[in-house]
Amino acid sequence: MAETRIRFGILGCANIARKVSRAMLLSPNTTISAIGSRSLDKATAFASENHFPESTKVYGSYDAVLEDPDVDAIYIPLPTSLHLRWAVLAAEKKKHVLLEKPLALNVGELDTILKACESSGVQFMDGTMWMHHPRTAKMKEVHSTFTYVGEGDFQKNDVRVNPNLDSLGALGDTGWYSIRAILWAHGYELPKTVIALRDPEYNESGVILSCGASLKWEDNGKVATFYCSFLSNLCMDIIALGTKGSIRVHDFVIPFNEKVGPFYAVANSKWAELSLGCEPEPSEFRIPTIFPQEALMVQEFARLVEGIRSGEAKPDKKWSIISRKTQVVIDAVIASINNETLIRFGILGCANIARKVSRAMLLSPNTTISAIGSRSLDKATAFASENHFPESTKVYGSYDAVLDDPDVDAVYIPLPTSLHLRWAVLAAEKKKHVLLEKPLALNVGELDTILKACESSGVQFMDGTMWMHHPRTAKMKEVHSTFTYVGEGDFQKNDVRVNPNLDSLGALGDAGWYSIRAILWAHDYELPKTVTALRDPEYNESGVILSCGASLKWEDNGKVATFYCSFLSNLCMDIIALGTKGNLRVHDFVIPFKEKVGHFYAVANSKWAELSLGCEPEPSEFQMPTVLPQEALMVQEFARLVDGIRIGKKKPEKKWPIISRKTQVVIDAVIASIKNGFEPIEIVY
């Protein structure tokens, strides 16, 4: 009797789903029955671009896929933080589960998923494709002939990986493959101990960029080491060394050629006479396959599901067991590296900007969201759900309840500016660290009250100026410090992302805040001598500033800066710094066009070329990569400071309150200059 095709439903449109959905179409015993995304348009486009069958149902939600009676199994390539929720729901709906790696943020979460699958009698498998290539079985056959002492080494850069899918960095991606390879070679026997190698590398946000570990087994002399990295060139090598032989493969994770998997092995090798080489030479094994390994994976998954569906078999626990063992080792590596406790955020309100910053809290490896409060409980509940807050997040119908929650370490306040004074002071009095959205206050007097409350309570203060934390910012400072500076900061920004009802400062409080902060940053936070507002600011009918600008002048050093900010112009985030020895330009200073890389341009000692045919030298482009977006770097840095205070090793860092206050002082001076007929206002600090 012909085998019935297993009908897959896919949750989300992740890039890896392109590869695996192709595999479902290549495998003779699977098909794609449905796909769901939070965006119906995105799901429709994904199905079309990846040539899904015309019969594939397209949904605008994940729930709809789980409810579809024509779906037998679910493939889940969602961000790791969502795996627990959706894998458990799929199991409860009697859908078999193919879960993309990393499977979970920790073993506790994975145990919950596996228990749900076992309770529902559904098949579980993780998406480690290379396990299913026929080469893998042949390699096991070859290497089983000698005593094994293994080293799994997967060094891989960030080209194929979106670390936003998990908070484990390189360890969760390339490290997963390394650890699985080691366990595979050891017959899935867990090591006795796991010791992380010293000096892992991190980006500025604390995400692991490279690390390694040593695994040791008891009483059998077996040891394994691995190294994983986003910084090195692409490398997928594994070397297994034993007393009677060795085996090597150079493309273990994804074969260079999807139709053949080569590896090399040699037994009883020794130095040739006069050490002119080794003998015998390694033998090359070339294992052909009709289907790529990902198609073999989904084919095997479908075979298992078909056996369950026909009543001939029960779920094969092999896959759950080896998945859990892999996660156990990952957890052990993390425990060996760092025992840092997560900083637990409470969020006051459901402002639009809180969507971006709450995502950052989930991306940052040392923060989580413990609570959210709104004057509307329904609104807070919806916000938490729509933005994929952890299931453990407490939802309150008031701001006070968040401040009274003992499980909240720090409070993020994106409320209207007119409410900042009250709630920031209350938060500080409740011993909650304060991350305050800009504009910080209606004037310096209010901000001083906030800062005094934070200082008196010994809590950390930071404002929400994200670009300060992008690695590009430090590189730009390095470049521009080489020439005498006369700066112009120019940020022109429309109202697409901003609701001016949040404060009474209008464009000055939003786009102007970024402009002023950029100018102060470029001047090492030295305040100007005078601030003079540009004439003819524009207002709406209620008197809120829609566009304005100002000129800032320093004393005795020839430095001057101008800025213009607007809700009326098209989106513009340019800054130009001009000096006697060079200039610097950046076109996306506030929010980079691409969150994974920040560009800027600089040139030193430029001059007209002969006959004025151009300028020489041409500007150099600098590209500064980052694993996490700048808002996640911001909350990571805030959490690092809070953790130092919490464990008693450090006091609140005063840098951030100082530069926040200086920014507010300049904003106040611009307003004063407008009110005083555009006269220069002398800065008093």
PDB file of C-alpha atoms in Angstrom, residues 151-157 170 173-179 181 211-212 225-230 232-239 250 252-253:
ATOM      1  CA  GLU A 151      37.491  16.887  18.974  1.00  0.00           C
ATOM      2  CA  GLY A 152      34.533  18.563  17.321  1.00  0.00           C
ATOM      3  CA  ASP A 153      35.442  21.928  15.862  1.00  0.00           C
ATOM      4  CA  PHE A 154      32.897  24.089  14.141  1.00  0.00           C
ATOM      5  CA  GLN A 155      34.013  27.675  13.592  1.00  0.00           C
ATOM      6  CA  LYS A 156      31.453  29.684  11.692  1.00  0.00           C
ATOM      7  CA  ASN A 157      30.811  33.309  10.962  1.00  0.00           C
ATOM      8  CA  ALA A 170      27.487  31.431  18.737  1.00  0.00           C
ATOM      9  CA  ASP A 173      24.160  28.036  16.706  1.00  0.00           C
ATOM     10  CA  THR A 174      27.532  26.623  15.719  1.00  0.00           C
ATOM     11  CA  GLY A 175      28.024  25.275  19.231  1.00  0.00           C
ATOM     12  CA  TRP A 176      24.878  23.162  18.865  1.00  0.00           C
ATOM     13  CA  TYR A 177      26.377  21.395  15.852  1.00  0.00           C
ATOM     14  CA  SER A 178      29.683  20.898  17.634  1.00  0.00           C
ATOM     15  CA  ILE A 179      28.072  19.427  20.731  1.00  0.00           C
ATOM     16  CA  ALA A 181      28.719  15.895  16.735  1.00  0.00           C
ATOM     17  CA  CYS A 211      33.595  30.294  22.910  1.00  0.00           C
ATOM     18  CA  GLY A 212      34.589  26.726  23.453  1.00  0.00           C
ATOM     19  CA  THR A 225      36.909  20.018  22.794  1.00  0.00           C
ATOM     20  CA  PHE A 226      34.982  22.339  20.549  1.00  0.00           C
ATOM     21  CA  TYR A 227      35.205  25.940  19.484  1.00  0.00           C
ATOM     22  CA  CYS A 228      32.416  27.944  17.919  1.00  0.00           C
ATOM     23  CA  SER A 229      32.548  31.482  16.580  1.00  0.00           C
ATOM     24  CA  PHE A 230      30.746  34.162  14.636  1.00  0.00           C
ATOM     25  CA  SER A 232      36.067  33.304  12.130  1.00  0.00           C
ATOM     26  CA  ASN A 233      35.734  32.365   8.505  1.00  0.00           C
ATOM     27  CA  LEU A 234      33.230  29.628   7.638  1.00  0.00           C
ATOM     28  CA  CYS A 235      34.536  26.323   8.955  1.00  0.00           C
ATOM     29  CA  MET A 236      32.630  23.050   9.449  1.00  0.00           C
ATOM     30  CA  ASP A 237      35.462  20.651  10.302  1.00  0.00           C
ATOM     31  CA  ILE A 238      35.372  17.762  12.708  1.00  0.00           C
ATOM     32  CA  ILE A 239      38.380  15.655  13.642  1.00  0.00           C
ATOM     33  CA  HIS A 250      35.365  19.386   6.210  1.00  0.00           C
ATOM     34  CA  PHE A 252      29.909  18.330   8.399  1.00  0.00           C
ATOM     35  CA  VAL A 253      27.055  20.770   8.985  1.00  0.00           C
TER      36      VAL A 253
END
